[in-house]
């Protein structure tokens, strides 16, 4: 059964320069809701997005969207796929509405039809106030929304958005999230982002890519299960001594904080002890940031020890 799915089968890409951008990437996900691909700079996100959006050929491997091959049936794929590339910019002397109109007419809509769709799309992303303003007079956030409006104005229901919120202020980003949340009801959105909170909030499925290899894939809970540690206990005082019980691991967070990654049951037991000792801490299910850090770091440093015990004692 391939309908309603995005399937990548050992997709690899080596650029002419010899750079191996993708190394046998395989996965399958339903083309429903939001999929977020996260990974460091140069991990291969844009490369896979461009291949799936028929903008770039893979070196080897196959990919299909809803059963249609992105290489052999690229023209057919383009009918229901649309992309906002990472470096997409609006031409300065063009208004959002003009930009959307020309995009739609390029995709084969009549002027009359395109006009109607452009108007509906600017409303849907809530930029109708700016729809007729030249883009050099628009804020970065409005321009980003205009680009999203152009892809939703088309008939495409599979959207590739390569870092749609990079560089936006927290409020503009939240506004775009609410647009995407509305869109995902009737579109499949393939998103890349460096904002892990964004992936955590929006995505139904999340993939982690590093150095051209897909390291992990699943719902947030599935990723938690994958790293075996579903809970985190974070000490608020960095100087507090701490020993990890069996089946848990002490990690030093990006901010230098001490954390125990562990099971929910163990987190409970540790919390009780810490309360008795009067140690300040917080505990919660592991965040995507913690999962990402853990998985990517483990991949960089494969021989890192899996911990029980540790140099700290509590
Ligand atoms: N056109 C190209 N020619 C040669 N090498 C390329 C080209 N595009 C990307 N690369 C290389 O392929 C690898 C993957 O790049 P890609 O742009 O897919 O990463 P990315 O995950 O999108 O990174 P970022 O988060 O910085 O956007 C990198 O090593 C990059 O230098
Ligand atoms: Mg990129």
Short mmCIF file of C-alpha atoms and ligand atoms in Angstrom, two decimals, residues 13 15-22 39-48 50 56 86-87 162-163 192 194 209 212, ligand 1:
data_model
loop_
_atom_site.label_atom_id
_atom_site.label_comp_id
_atom_site.label_asym_id
_atom_site.label_seq_id
_atom_site.Cartn_x
_atom_site.Cartn_y
_atom_site.Cartn_z
CA UNK A 13 23.06 12.07 -3.03
CA UNK A 15 27.18 16.32 -5.32
CA UNK A 16 29.62 16.88 -8.20
CA UNK A 17 32.08 18.30 -5.67
CA UNK A 18 32.20 14.87 -4.04
CA UNK A 19 30.20 15.99 -0.99
CA UNK A 20 28.06 13.09 0.25
CA UNK A 21 24.90 14.91 1.30
CA UNK A 22 22.66 11.86 1.78
CA UNK A 39 19.54 18.31 11.93
CA UNK A 40 22.63 20.47 12.18
CA UNK A 41 23.89 22.77 9.40
CA UNK A 42 24.96 20.66 6.45
CA UNK A 43 23.16 17.53 7.70
CA UNK A 44 21.30 17.07 4.40
CA UNK A 45 17.86 18.57 5.08
CA UNK A 46 17.71 20.88 2.07
CA UNK A 47 19.08 18.14 -0.18
CA UNK A 48 16.31 15.67 0.71
CA UNK A 50 14.86 19.37 -3.01
CA UNK A 56 17.12 17.74 -7.69
CA UNK A 86 15.34 27.81 2.11
CA UNK A 87 16.66 30.85 0.27
CA UNK A 162 12.56 24.60 4.20
CA UNK A 163 13.16 26.58 7.41
CA UNK A 192 12.73 21.64 8.23
CA UNK A 194 16.43 24.54 13.69
CA UNK A 209 19.35 13.64 10.27
CA UNK A 212 23.50 12.51 5.51
N1 LIG B 1 24.82 22.46 -4.59
C1 LIG B 1 25.72 21.84 -3.81
N2 LIG B 1 26.93 21.48 -4.29
C2 LIG B 1 27.83 20.83 -3.51
N3 LIG B 1 27.61 20.50 -2.23
C3 LIG B 1 26.44 20.84 -1.69
C4 LIG B 1 25.43 21.54 -2.44
N4 LIG B 1 24.36 21.74 -1.64
C5 LIG B 1 24.69 21.21 -0.44
N5 LIG B 1 25.94 20.67 -0.47
C6 LIG B 1 26.59 19.95 0.64
O1 LIG B 1 25.78 18.85 0.99
C7 LIG B 1 25.68 18.72 2.41
C8 LIG B 1 24.24 18.84 2.87
O2 LIG B 1 23.78 20.16 2.61
P1 LIG B 1 22.29 20.63 2.86
O3 LIG B 1 22.15 21.97 2.26
O4 LIG B 1 21.36 19.57 2.38
O5 LIG B 1 22.25 20.70 4.45
P2 LIG B 1 21.14 21.32 5.42
O6 LIG B 1 20.84 20.27 6.43
O7 LIG B 1 20.01 21.88 4.64
O8 LIG B 1 21.94 22.51 6.16
P3 LIG B 1 21.39 23.93 6.72
O9 LIG B 1 20.80 23.64 8.06
O10 LIG B 1 22.66 24.73 6.86
O11 LIG B 1 20.44 24.51 5.74
C9 LIG B 1 26.62 19.78 2.98
O12 LIG B 1 27.86 19.16 3.22
C10 LIG B 1 26.72 20.80 1.89
O13 LIG B 1 27.95 21.46 1.95
#
